[in-house]
PDB file of C-alpha atoms in Angstrom:
ATOM      1  CA  MET A 266      94.578 110.353 -38.705  1.00 35.00           C
ATOM      2  CA  ALA A 267      94.896 110.995 -42.377  1.00 37.00           C
ATOM      3  CA  VAL A 268      94.644 115.353 -43.249  1.00 39.00           C
ATOM      4  CA  ASN A 269      91.756 115.879 -46.089  1.00 43.00           C
ATOM      5  CA  GLY A 270      92.764 117.378 -49.100  1.00 44.00           C
ATOM      6  CA  SER A 271      90.487 120.989 -49.237  1.00 46.00           C
ATOM      7  CA  GLY A 272      90.387 120.258 -52.916  1.00 55.00           C
ATOM      8  CA  ILE A 273      88.214 117.360 -52.966  1.00 80.00           C
ATOM      9  CA  TRP A 274      85.060 119.376 -52.563  1.00 92.00           C
ATOM     10  CA  LYS A 275      83.860 121.171 -56.065  1.00 92.00           C
ATOM     11  CA  TYR A 276      81.758 122.922 -53.964  1.00 94.00           C
ATOM     12  CA  ALA A 277      83.257 124.251 -51.428  1.00 93.00           C
ATOM     13  CA  ASN A 278      85.850 127.082 -51.293  1.00 87.00           C
ATOM     14  CA  LYS A 279      87.227 126.442 -48.410  1.00 86.00           C
ATOM     15  CA  ASN A 280      88.272 123.861 -45.860  1.00 94.00           C
ATOM     16  CA  GLU A 281      86.207 124.528 -43.087  1.00 97.00           C
ATOM     17  CA  ILE A 282      82.825 122.917 -41.640  1.00 98.00           C
ATOM     18  CA  GLY A 283      80.305 125.057 -40.724  1.00 98.00           C
ATOM     19  CA  VAL A 284      78.335 122.882 -37.470  1.00 98.00           C
ATOM     20  CA  THR A 285      74.816 123.336 -36.532  1.00 98.00           C
ATOM     21  CA  CYS A 286      74.060 121.816 -33.108  1.00 98.00           C
ATOM     22  CA  VAL A 287      70.118 121.231 -33.393  1.00 98.00           C
ATOM     23  CA  ALA A 288      69.464 120.148 -29.803  1.00 98.00           C
ATOM     24  CA  PHE A 289      66.118 120.101 -30.411  1.00 98.00           C
ATOM     25  CA  SER A 290      63.481 117.103 -29.880  1.00 98.00           C
ATOM     26  CA  GLY A 291      59.947 118.813 -30.788  1.00 97.00           C
ATOM     27  CA  GLY A 292      58.990 116.600 -33.791  1.00 98.00           C
ATOM     28  CA  GLN A 293      59.056 113.498 -31.757  1.00 98.00           C
ATOM     29  CA  PRO A 294      57.792 112.759 -28.174  1.00 96.00           C
ATOM     30  CA  LYS A 295      60.678 110.786 -26.403  1.00 96.00           C
ATOM     31  CA  GLU A 296      63.133 112.034 -23.960  1.00 95.00           C
ATOM     32  CA  GLY A 297      66.862 112.641 -24.425  1.00 98.00           C
ATOM     33  CA  VAL A 298      67.837 113.462 -27.902  1.00 98.00           C
ATOM     34  CA  ASP A 299      67.753 117.309 -27.799  1.00 98.00           C
ATOM     35  CA  LEU A 300      70.972 115.550 -25.356  1.00 98.00           C
ATOM     36  CA  GLY A 301      72.774 114.140 -29.227  1.00 98.00           C
ATOM     37  CA  PRO A 302      74.848 117.631 -29.926  1.00 98.00           C
ATOM     38  CA  GLU A 303      76.291 117.899 -26.354  1.00 98.00           C
ATOM     39  CA  TYR A 304      77.573 114.589 -26.024  1.00 98.00           C
ATOM     40  CA  VAL A 305      78.680 114.702 -29.529  1.00 98.00           C
ATOM     41  CA  LEU A 306      81.186 117.878 -28.734  1.00 98.00           C
ATOM     42  CA  LYS A 307      82.237 115.909 -25.336  1.00 98.00           C
ATOM     43  CA  ALA A 308      83.189 113.023 -27.324  1.00 98.00           C
ATOM     44  CA  ASN A 309      85.402 115.959 -29.261  1.00 98.00           C
ATOM     45  CA  LEU A 310      84.286 116.129 -31.986  1.00 98.00           C
ATOM     46  CA  VAL A 311      85.668 119.590 -32.815  1.00 98.00           C
ATOM     47  CA  GLU A 312      89.395 118.672 -31.829  1.00 98.00           C
ATOM     48  CA  GLN A 313      89.229 115.231 -33.877  1.00 98.00           C
ATOM     49  CA  LEU A 314      88.073 117.474 -37.374  1.00 98.00           C
ATOM     50  CA  GLN A 315      90.817 119.610 -36.860  1.00 97.00           C
ATOM     51  CA  ASP A 316      93.202 117.189 -36.689  1.00 96.00           C
ATOM     52  CA  MET A 317      91.971 116.590 -40.113  1.00 96.00           C
ATOM     53  CA  ASN A 318      93.413 119.622 -41.153  1.00 95.00           C
ATOM     54  CA  TYR A 319      89.679 121.387 -41.172  1.00 97.00           C
ATOM     55  CA  ASN A 320      88.980 124.950 -39.791  1.00 97.00           C
ATOM     56  CA  VAL A 321      85.749 124.060 -37.992  1.00 98.00           C
ATOM     57  CA  VAL A 322      83.018 127.439 -37.677  1.00 98.00           C
ATOM     58  CA  LEU A 323      80.169 126.748 -34.755  1.00 98.00           C
ATOM     59  CA  THR A 324      77.113 128.319 -35.256  1.00 98.00           C
ATOM     60  CA  GLY A 325      76.193 130.720 -32.504  1.00 98.00           C
ATOM     61  CA  GLY A 326      79.352 128.751 -30.886  1.00 97.00           C
ATOM     62  CA  LYS A 327      77.787 126.897 -28.574  1.00 98.00           C
ATOM     63  CA  VAL A 328      75.076 123.923 -28.699  1.00 98.00           C
ATOM     64  CA  GLN A 329      71.449 125.704 -30.786  1.00 98.00           C
ATOM     65  CA  HIS A 330      68.525 125.273 -28.166  1.00 97.00           C
ATOM     66  CA  TYR A 331      66.048 127.873 -29.339  1.00 97.00           C
ATOM     67  CA  LYS A 332      63.563 127.435 -26.550  1.00 96.00           C
ATOM     68  CA  GLU A 333      64.357 131.167 -26.102  1.00 97.00           C
ATOM     69  CA  PHE A 334      62.130 131.243 -29.654  1.00 97.00           C
ATOM     70  CA  PHE A 335      59.236 128.699 -28.888  1.00 97.00           C
ATOM     71  CA  PRO A 336      56.338 130.007 -28.478  1.00 96.00           C
ATOM     72  CA  GLU A 337      53.903 130.355 -25.722  1.00 94.00           C
ATOM     73  CA  SER A 338      51.129 127.706 -27.058  1.00 94.00           C
ATOM     74  CA  ASP A 339      51.279 125.252 -29.295  1.00 96.00           C
ATOM     75  CA  GLU A 340      48.278 123.093 -29.671  1.00 95.00           C
ATOM     76  CA  PRO A 341      47.789 120.861 -32.589  1.00 94.00           C
ATOM     77  CA  VAL A 342      46.668 120.859 -35.724  1.00 93.00           C
ATOM     78  CA  GLY A 343      44.521 118.213 -35.551  1.00 92.00           C
ATOM     79  CA  ILE A 344      46.758 115.318 -34.598  1.00 94.00           C
ATOM     80  CA  ILE A 345      50.084 117.726 -35.954  1.00 95.00           C
ATOM     81  CA  LYS A 346      51.904 117.980 -32.616  1.00 96.00           C
ATOM     82  CA  ARG A 347      53.768 121.081 -31.913  1.00 97.00           C
ATOM     83  CA  PRO A 348      53.525 122.335 -35.490  1.00 97.00           C
ATOM     84  CA  ARG A 349      54.738 126.024 -34.364  1.00 97.00           C
ATOM     85  CA  THR A 350      57.925 125.497 -32.281  1.00 98.00           C
ATOM     86  CA  VAL A 351      58.862 122.900 -35.269  1.00 98.00           C
ATOM     87  CA  GLY A 352      58.418 125.650 -37.842  1.00 98.00           C
ATOM     88  CA  ILE A 353      59.820 128.072 -36.432  1.00 97.00           C
ATOM     89  CA  VAL A 354      62.949 126.345 -35.371  1.00 98.00           C
ATOM     90  CA  ASN A 355      63.821 125.174 -38.380  1.00 98.00           C
ATOM     91  CA  LYS A 356      63.200 128.645 -40.189  1.00 98.00           C
ATOM     92  CA  ILE A 357      65.876 129.656 -38.113  1.00 98.00           C
ATOM     93  CA  LEU A 358      67.659 126.874 -38.610  1.00 98.00           C
ATOM     94  CA  ALA A 359      67.577 126.738 -42.556  1.00 98.00           C
ATOM     95  CA  ASP A 360      68.956 130.400 -42.171  1.00 98.00           C
ATOM     96  CA  GLN A 361      71.969 129.523 -39.953  1.00 98.00           C
ATOM     97  CA  VAL A 362      72.718 126.329 -42.244  1.00 98.00           C
ATOM     98  CA  TYR A 363      72.020 128.943 -45.692  1.00 98.00           C
ATOM     99  CA  GLU A 364      74.701 131.421 -44.335  1.00 98.00           C
ATOM    100  CA  HIS A 365      77.931 127.993 -44.342  1.00 98.00           C
ATOM    101  CA  ILE A 366      77.027 127.401 -47.295  1.00 98.00           C
ATOM    102  CA  LYS A 367      77.142 130.909 -48.964  1.00 97.00           C
ATOM    103  CA  GLU A 368      80.340 131.379 -47.419  1.00 97.00           C
ATOM    104  CA  GLY A 369      81.483 127.809 -49.008  1.00 97.00           C
ATOM    105  CA  ARG A 370      81.721 125.681 -46.327  1.00 98.00           C
ATOM    106  CA  LEU A 371      80.922 122.218 -46.296  1.00 98.00           C
ATOM    107  CA  ALA A 372      77.759 122.172 -43.613  1.00 98.00           C
ATOM    108  CA  LEU A 373      77.130 119.822 -40.903  1.00 98.00           C
ATOM    109  CA  GLN A 374      73.706 119.825 -38.378  1.00 98.00           C
ATOM    110  CA  ILE A 375      74.392 117.616 -35.669  1.00 98.00           C
ATOM    111  CA  GLY A 376      70.482 116.835 -33.612  1.00 98.00           C
ATOM    112  CA  GLY A 377      68.383 116.424 -32.618  1.00 97.00           C
ATOM    113  CA  ASP A 378      64.753 114.315 -33.926  1.00 98.00           C
ATOM    114  CA  HIS A 379      64.602 114.307 -37.842  1.00 98.00           C
ATOM    115  CA  SER A 380      62.081 117.060 -38.144  1.00 98.00           C
ATOM    116  CA  MET A 381      65.309 119.418 -38.238  1.00 98.00           C
ATOM    117  CA  ALA A 382      65.761 118.556 -42.442  1.00 98.00           C
ATOM    118  CA  ILE A 383      63.304 120.590 -42.534  1.00 98.00           C
ATOM    119  CA  GLY A 384      65.368 123.688 -41.892  1.00 98.00           C
ATOM    120  CA  THR A 385      69.093 121.868 -42.659  1.00 98.00           C
ATOM    121  CA  ILE A 386      67.295 120.864 -46.519  1.00 98.00           C
ATOM    122  CA  SER A 387      65.639 124.166 -46.920  1.00 98.00           C
ATOM    123  CA  GLY A 388      69.389 125.910 -46.255  1.00 98.00           C
ATOM    124  CA  VAL A 389      71.660 123.947 -48.354  1.00 98.00           C
ATOM    125  CA  ALA A 390      69.422 124.203 -50.823  1.00 98.00           C
ATOM    126  CA  ARG A 391      68.967 127.697 -50.806  1.00 98.00           C
ATOM    127  CA  GLY A 392      72.636 128.541 -50.679  1.00 98.00           C
ATOM    128  CA  ILE A 393      73.377 126.121 -53.380  1.00 97.00           C
ATOM    129  CA  LYS A 394      70.874 127.349 -55.732  1.00 97.00           C
ATOM    130  CA  GLU A 395      71.799 130.435 -55.507  1.00 97.00           C
ATOM    131  CA  ARG A 396      75.375 129.971 -55.586  1.00 96.00           C
ATOM    132  CA  PHE A 397      76.009 127.710 -58.632  1.00 95.00           C
ATOM    133  CA  GLN A 398      72.177 127.615 -60.132  1.00 95.00           C
ATOM    134  CA  GLN A 399      71.569 123.364 -59.509  1.00 95.00           C
ATOM    135  CA  ASP A 400      69.225 121.850 -56.730  1.00 96.00           C
ATOM    136  CA  ILE A 401      70.265 120.026 -54.024  1.00 97.00           C
ATOM    137  CA  LYS A 402      70.370 115.846 -54.910  1.00 98.00           C
ATOM    138  CA  VAL A 403      69.998 113.992 -51.457  1.00 98.00           C
ATOM    139  CA  ILE A 404      70.389 110.780 -49.952  1.00 98.00           C
ATOM    140  CA  TRP A 405      68.029 109.343 -47.051  1.00 99.00           C
ATOM    141  CA  VAL A 406      69.845 107.015 -44.738  1.00 99.00           C
ATOM    142  CA  ASP A 407      67.322 105.861 -42.571  1.00 98.00           C
ATOM    143  CA  ALA A 408      65.515 102.213 -41.535  1.00 98.00           C
ATOM    144  CA  HIS A 409      62.116 104.813 -41.616  1.00 98.00           C
ATOM    145  CA  ALA A 410      61.217 107.017 -44.762  1.00 98.00           C
ATOM    146  CA  ASP A 411      59.218 110.102 -42.624  1.00 98.00           C
ATOM    147  CA  ILE A 412      57.480 110.905 -45.984  1.00 98.00           C
ATOM    148  CA  ASN A 413      53.738 110.643 -44.488  1.00 98.00           C
ATOM    149  CA  THR A 414      51.740 113.791 -44.600  1.00 97.00           C
ATOM    150  CA  PRO A 415      49.423 115.299 -42.116  1.00 95.00           C
ATOM    151  CA  GLU A 416      46.551 113.267 -44.239  1.00 95.00           C
ATOM    152  CA  THR A 417      48.512 110.147 -43.463  1.00 97.00           C
ATOM    153  CA  THR A 418      50.194 110.322 -40.236  1.00 97.00           C
ATOM    154  CA  GLU A 419      49.456 107.901 -37.957  1.00 95.00           C
ATOM    155  CA  THR A 420      51.194 109.167 -35.034  1.00 97.00           C
ATOM    156  CA  GLY A 421      50.991 113.225 -35.364  1.00 97.00           C
ATOM    157  CA  ASN A 422      54.472 113.370 -34.850  1.00 98.00           C
ATOM    158  CA  ILE A 423      56.585 115.818 -37.629  1.00 98.00           C
ATOM    159  CA  HIS A 424      59.111 113.739 -37.478  1.00 98.00           C
ATOM    160  CA  GLY A 425      57.540 111.061 -39.641  1.00 98.00           C
ATOM    161  CA  MET A 426      56.817 113.983 -41.709  1.00 98.00           C
ATOM    162  CA  PRO A 427      60.027 116.231 -42.583  1.00 98.00           C
ATOM    163  CA  VAL A 428      60.254 114.760 -46.591  1.00 98.00           C
ATOM    164  CA  SER A 429      56.439 115.678 -47.071  1.00 98.00           C
ATOM    165  CA  PHE A 430      57.316 119.434 -46.000  1.00 98.00           C
ATOM    166  CA  LEU A 431      60.152 119.605 -48.122  1.00 98.00           C
ATOM    167  CA  MET A 432      58.452 118.191 -51.254  1.00 98.00           C
ATOM    168  CA  GLY A 433      55.326 120.460 -51.326  1.00 97.00           C
ATOM    169  CA  LEU A 434      53.805 117.017 -50.938  1.00 97.00           C
ATOM    170  CA  VAL A 435      51.277 118.716 -47.934  1.00 95.00           C
ATOM    171  CA  LYS A 436      48.086 120.424 -48.464  1.00 90.00           C
ATOM    172  CA  GLY A 437      47.401 123.881 -46.917  1.00 83.00           C
ATOM    173  CA  LYS A 438      48.826 125.875 -44.633  1.00 81.00           C
ATOM    174  CA  PHE A 439      50.434 125.476 -40.851  1.00 82.00           C
ATOM    175  CA  GLU A 440      50.904 128.396 -38.591  1.00 84.00           C
ATOM    176  CA  GLY A 441      54.616 127.967 -38.270  1.00 89.00           C
ATOM    177  CA  LEU A 442      55.178 125.607 -41.396  1.00 94.00           C
ATOM    178  CA  ASP A 443      53.616 127.943 -43.889  1.00 93.00           C
ATOM    179  CA  TRP A 444      57.285 129.322 -44.540  1.00 96.00           C
ATOM    180  CA  ILE A 445      58.831 126.358 -46.520  1.00 97.00           C
ATOM    181  CA  GLU A 446      59.085 126.250 -49.750  1.00 95.00           C
ATOM    182  CA  PRO A 447      59.245 123.718 -51.781  1.00 97.00           C
ATOM    183  CA  CYS A 448      62.616 122.330 -52.345  1.00 98.00           C
ATOM    184  CA  LEU A 449      63.226 118.546 -53.107  1.00 98.00           C
ATOM    185  CA  LYS A 450      62.335 116.995 -56.044  1.00 97.00           C
ATOM    186  CA  PRO A 451      61.234 113.557 -56.578  1.00 98.00           C
ATOM    187  CA  GLU A 452      63.917 112.575 -58.950  1.00 97.00           C
ATOM    188  CA  ASN A 453      66.751 114.164 -56.371  1.00 98.00           C
ATOM    189  CA  LEU A 454      66.037 111.771 -54.014  1.00 98.00           C
ATOM    190  CA  VAL A 455      66.928 108.155 -52.872  1.00 98.00           C
ATOM    191  CA  TYR A 456      66.492 105.928 -50.041  1.00 99.00           C
ATOM    192  CA  ILE A 457      69.219 104.068 -48.315  1.00 99.00           C
ATOM    193  CA  GLY A 458      68.528 101.663 -45.087  1.00 98.00           C
ATOM    194  CA  LEU A 459      64.462 101.190 -45.172  1.00 98.00           C
ATOM    195  CA  ARG A 460      63.270  98.379 -43.512  1.00 98.00           C
ATOM    196  CA  ASP A 461      60.138  99.826 -41.829  1.00 98.00           C
ATOM    197  CA  VAL A 462      57.756 101.707 -43.384  1.00 98.00           C
ATOM    198  CA  ASP A 463      54.448 102.580 -43.357  1.00 97.00           C
ATOM    199  CA  LYS A 464      51.960 101.319 -45.828  1.00 97.00           C
ATOM    200  CA  LEU A 465      50.728 104.683 -47.576  1.00 98.00           C
ATOM    201  CA  GLU A 466      54.004 105.971 -47.365  1.00 98.00           C
ATOM    202  CA  LYS A 467      54.455 103.177 -49.665  1.00 98.00           C
ATOM    203  CA  GLN A 468      52.003 104.409 -51.817  1.00 98.00           C
ATOM    204  CA  ILE A 469      53.453 107.856 -52.216  1.00 98.00           C
ATOM    205  CA  LEU A 470      56.315 106.452 -52.933  1.00 98.00           C
ATOM    206  CA  LYS A 471      55.387 104.453 -56.037  1.00 98.00           C
ATOM    207  CA  GLU A 472      53.431 107.633 -56.361  1.00 98.00           C
ATOM    208  CA  ASN A 473      56.238 109.995 -57.183  1.00 98.00           C
ATOM    209  CA  LYS A 474      58.578 107.266 -58.446  1.00 98.00           C
ATOM    210  CA  ILE A 475      61.666 107.997 -55.255  1.00 98.00           C
ATOM    211  CA  LYS A 476      64.406 105.689 -55.676  1.00 98.00           C
ATOM    212  CA  SER A 477      63.942 103.262 -52.524  1.00 98.00           C
ATOM    213  CA  PHE A 478      67.005 100.504 -51.571  1.00 98.00           C
ATOM    214  CA  SER A 479      65.523  98.617 -48.336  1.00 98.00           C
ATOM    215  CA  MET A 480      67.746  96.452 -46.345  1.00 98.00           C
ATOM    216  CA  HIS A 481      66.318  93.419 -48.306  1.00 98.00           C
ATOM    217  CA  GLU A 482      68.348  95.160 -51.479  1.00 98.00           C
ATOM    218  CA  ILE A 483      71.090  96.011 -49.544  1.00 98.00           C
ATOM    219  CA  ASP A 484      71.553  92.167 -48.731  1.00 98.00           C
ATOM    220  CA  ARG A 485      70.740  91.259 -52.313  1.00 98.00           C
ATOM    221  CA  TYR A 486      73.092  94.145 -54.437  1.00 98.00           C
ATOM    222  CA  GLY A 487      76.112  94.797 -51.618  1.00 98.00           C
ATOM    223  CA  ILE A 488      76.370  97.918 -50.128  1.00 98.00           C
ATOM    224  CA  GLY A 489      79.012  98.955 -52.327  1.00 98.00           C
ATOM    225  CA  GLN A 490      76.162  98.660 -55.700  1.00 98.00           C
ATOM    226  CA  VAL A 491      73.805  99.881 -53.979  1.00 98.00           C
ATOM    227  CA  LEU A 492      75.669 103.340 -53.781  1.00 98.00           C
ATOM    228  CA  ASP A 493      76.751 102.652 -57.510  1.00 97.00           C
ATOM    229  CA  MET A 494      72.886 102.950 -58.682  1.00 98.00           C
ATOM    230  CA  THR A 495      72.423 105.435 -56.403  1.00 98.00           C
ATOM    231  CA  ILE A 496      74.873 107.800 -57.710  1.00 96.00           C
ATOM    232  CA  GLU A 497      74.088 107.018 -60.434  1.00 96.00           C
ATOM    233  CA  HIS A 498      70.396 108.148 -60.206  1.00 96.00           C
ATOM    234  CA  LEU A 499      71.322 111.426 -58.898  1.00 96.00           C
ATOM    235  CA  SER A 500      73.260 111.812 -61.734  1.00 95.00           C
ATOM    236  CA  LYS A 501      70.970 111.870 -64.121  1.00 90.00           C
ATOM    237  CA  GLY A 502      71.047 114.883 -66.715  1.00 82.00           C
ATOM    238  CA  ASP A 503      74.072 116.570 -64.961  1.00 80.00           C
ATOM    239  CA  ARG A 504      77.379 114.361 -65.978  1.00 72.00           C
ATOM    240  CA  GLY A 505      77.769 113.033 -62.360  1.00 73.00           C
ATOM    241  CA  GLU A 506      78.467 116.840 -60.946  1.00 86.00           C
ATOM    242  CA  SER A 507      75.646 117.684 -59.231  1.00 93.00           C
ATOM    243  CA  PRO A 508      76.509 118.645 -55.260  1.00 97.00           C
ATOM    244  CA  ILE A 509      74.765 115.581 -52.854  1.00 98.00           C
ATOM    245  CA  HIS A 510      73.255 116.589 -49.303  1.00 98.00           C
ATOM    246  CA  VAL A 511      73.168 113.021 -46.909  1.00 98.00           C
ATOM    247  CA  SER A 512      70.063 112.835 -43.997  1.00 99.00           C
ATOM    248  CA  PHE A 513      71.672 110.282 -41.978  1.00 99.00           C
ATOM    249  CA  ASP A 514      69.549 108.695 -39.235  1.00 98.00           C
ATOM    250  CA  ILE A 515      71.407 106.583 -36.549  1.00 98.00           C
ATOM    251  CA  ASP A 516      68.762 104.335 -36.607  1.00 98.00           C
ATOM    252  CA  ALA A 517      69.852 103.193 -40.373  1.00 98.00           C
ATOM    253  CA  LEU A 518      72.294 101.356 -38.257  1.00 98.00           C
ATOM    254  CA  ASP A 519      71.314  98.076 -36.170  1.00 98.00           C
ATOM    255  CA  PRO A 520      70.593  98.686 -32.867  1.00 97.00           C
ATOM    256  CA  SER A 521      73.092  95.592 -32.065  1.00 97.00           C
ATOM    257  CA  VAL A 522      75.832  98.711 -33.510  1.00 97.00           C
ATOM    258  CA  ALA A 523      74.068 101.711 -32.130  1.00 97.00           C
ATOM    259  CA  GLY A 524      70.844 101.978 -29.426  1.00 97.00           C
ATOM    260  CA  SER A 525      70.660 104.894 -28.355  1.00 98.00           C
ATOM    261  CA  THR A 526      67.788 105.792 -30.414  1.00 98.00           C
ATOM    262  CA  GLY A 527      64.185 106.827 -30.231  1.00 97.00           C
ATOM    263  CA  THR A 528      63.068 104.405 -33.331  1.00 97.00           C
ATOM    264  CA  PRO A 529      65.110 101.514 -33.205  1.00 97.00           C
ATOM    265  CA  VAL A 530      64.381  98.805 -36.134  1.00 98.00           C
ATOM    266  CA  ARG A 531      66.508  95.268 -35.979  1.00 98.00           C
ATOM    267  CA  GLY A 532      67.809  94.355 -39.685  1.00 98.00           C
ATOM    268  CA  GLY A 533      69.656  97.621 -39.970  1.00 98.00           C
ATOM    269  CA  LEU A 534      73.174  98.627 -42.228  1.00 98.00           C
ATOM    270  CA  THR A 535      75.908  96.939 -39.975  1.00 98.00           C
ATOM    271  CA  PHE A 536      78.942  99.224 -38.372  1.00 98.00           C
ATOM    272  CA  ARG A 537      81.002  98.786 -42.314  1.00 97.00           C
ATOM    273  CA  GLU A 538      78.490  99.198 -44.623  1.00 98.00           C
ATOM    274  CA  GLY A 539      77.551 102.552 -42.867  1.00 98.00           C
ATOM    275  CA  HIS A 540      81.009 103.675 -42.679  1.00 98.00           C
ATOM    276  CA  TYR A 541      81.822 102.461 -46.299  1.00 97.00           C
ATOM    277  CA  LEU A 542      78.631 104.503 -47.762  1.00 98.00           C
ATOM    278  CA  LEU A 543      80.128 107.879 -46.092  1.00 98.00           C
ATOM    279  CA  GLU A 544      83.267 106.564 -47.186  1.00 97.00           C
ATOM    280  CA  ALA A 545      82.431 105.735 -50.636  1.00 96.00           C
ATOM    281  CA  LEU A 546      80.347 109.459 -50.671  1.00 96.00           C
ATOM    282  CA  HIS A 547      83.057 111.567 -49.486  1.00 96.00           C
ATOM    283  CA  SER A 548      85.555 110.351 -53.080  1.00 94.00           C
ATOM    284  CA  THR A 549      82.976 111.989 -55.228  1.00 94.00           C
ATOM    285  CA  GLY A 550      83.828 115.247 -53.735  1.00 95.00           C
ATOM    286  CA  ARG A 551      79.580 116.121 -54.444  1.00 96.00           C
ATOM    287  CA  LEU A 552      78.884 115.859 -50.960  1.00 97.00           C
ATOM    288  CA  VAL A 553      78.077 119.555 -49.219  1.00 98.00           C
ATOM    289  CA  ALA A 554      76.189 118.323 -46.513  1.00 98.00           C
ATOM    290  CA  LEU A 555      75.868 115.976 -43.765  1.00 98.00           C
ATOM    291  CA  ASP A 556      72.560 115.698 -41.202  1.00 99.00           C
ATOM    292  CA  MET A 557      73.643 113.301 -38.000  1.00 98.00           C
ATOM    293  CA  VAL A 558      69.785 112.711 -36.130  1.00 98.00           C
ATOM    294  CA  GLU A 559      68.540 111.416 -33.909  1.00 98.00           C
ATOM    295  CA  LEU A 560      71.388 110.226 -30.666  1.00 98.00           C
ATOM    296  CA  ASN A 561      69.504 109.654 -27.973  1.00 98.00           C
ATOM    297  CA  PRO A 562      72.225 109.823 -24.972  1.00 97.00           C
ATOM    298  CA  ALA A 563      68.896 109.113 -22.847  1.00 97.00           C
ATOM    299  CA  ILE A 564      68.707 105.108 -24.073  1.00 97.00           C
ATOM    300  CA  GLY A 565      70.255 102.543 -23.523  1.00 91.00           C
ATOM    301  CA  ASP A 566      72.927 101.824 -21.489  1.00 87.00           C
ATOM    302  CA  HIS A 567      75.273 102.336 -23.793  1.00 89.00           C
ATOM    303  CA  CYS A 568      75.372 105.330 -25.137  1.00 96.00           C
ATOM    304  CA  GLU A 569      78.689 106.468 -25.828  1.00 97.00           C
ATOM    305  CA  ASP A 570      78.632 103.731 -28.027  1.00 97.00           C
ATOM    306  CA  THR A 571      76.147 105.166 -30.463  1.00 98.00           C
ATOM    307  CA  ILE A 572      78.024 108.674 -29.590  1.00 98.00           C
ATOM    308  CA  ALA A 573      81.697 107.199 -30.792  1.00 98.00           C
ATOM    309  CA  ILE A 574      80.250 105.556 -34.055  1.00 98.00           C
ATOM    310  CA  GLY A 575      78.196 108.933 -34.900  1.00 98.00           C
ATOM    311  CA  CYS A 576      81.442 111.110 -34.774  1.00 98.00           C
ATOM    312  CA  SER A 577      82.981 108.066 -36.164  1.00 98.00           C
ATOM    313  CA  LEU A 578      80.471 108.469 -39.455  1.00 98.00           C
ATOM    314  CA  ILE A 579      81.854 112.184 -39.326  1.00 98.00           C
ATOM    315  CA  ARG A 580      84.691 111.865 -39.537  1.00 98.00           C
ATOM    316  CA  ALA A 581      84.428 109.486 -42.428  1.00 97.00           C
ATOM    317  CA  THR A 582      82.308 111.750 -44.245  1.00 97.00           C
ATOM    318  CA  PHE A 583      84.552 114.341 -44.395  1.00 97.00           C
ATOM    319  CA  GLY A 584      87.554 111.916 -45.692  1.00 95.00           C
ATOM    320  CA  GLU A 585      88.752 109.887 -42.553  1.00 94.00           C
ATOM    321  CA  SER A 586      91.265 107.761 -44.157  1.00 76.00           C
ATOM    322  CA  LEU A 587      91.759 104.282 -42.606  1.00 65.00           C
ATOM    323  CA  LEU A 588      95.120 104.036 -43.616  1.00 61.00           C
TER     324      LEU A 588
END
């Protein structure tokens, strides 16, 4: 493997990656997504990153299950399921990720369902604001927009709502989730890979003028030009220097590439499109954090392939060279 030079990272002062393994499935109903981090570690991801000359700091020295923090009772609020559990876990997660950013490390979060982005992005945003007085920019790579609000959701599953909480679009307070401070501005968010977006989510995207690239745009322009337009959009007013957090749902890839995930949608990114996206983002030097979420080893007959691809995408993000 190629050795990455730490000098490419604009916002990290060490050649260290803080890895938080988020074994959490409370934001959705399907069992198994909490096993994703364990399988990724068993696939020797830590050793692979060490071979790339990174010092890996594993949060707590182990996979984080958080079960000791679960409330005794977590009745729905309206149709919103497990709000207290999701809120408690994400508050702890935000503090864990913040500690890595505060120490000048890059932050890698392995999930777990996508509700965990409430905590990961909150923690990164706080650390970046404290250290550099800058707002975080987010690239959300996903088949789904995950921007439903408690008023628009049809399922009540919070893994379909993290962006609305992060942007402050949620009206009122929910017990357990009332700690969340909006940290993501509409102009600082870009979606890539959308192809299964609810009708009311489309309305939210339009009303907030959020930049979005569906698979139609990727087919039309190619992944290279889509990424160029993404970076251009996220660089307005800051000379292309602002830090970027990538939240990557493995279902952004086509199910024929990575099928072990809870909500697969046909017509997604190819293996190479996913890898190019992260390789090119690495080359900017602006990445500070990566979420790799919704890997579910309990789904499908070839979960090893999905886990291997997840590890490969992570290595691409942190500078693995093809040559």
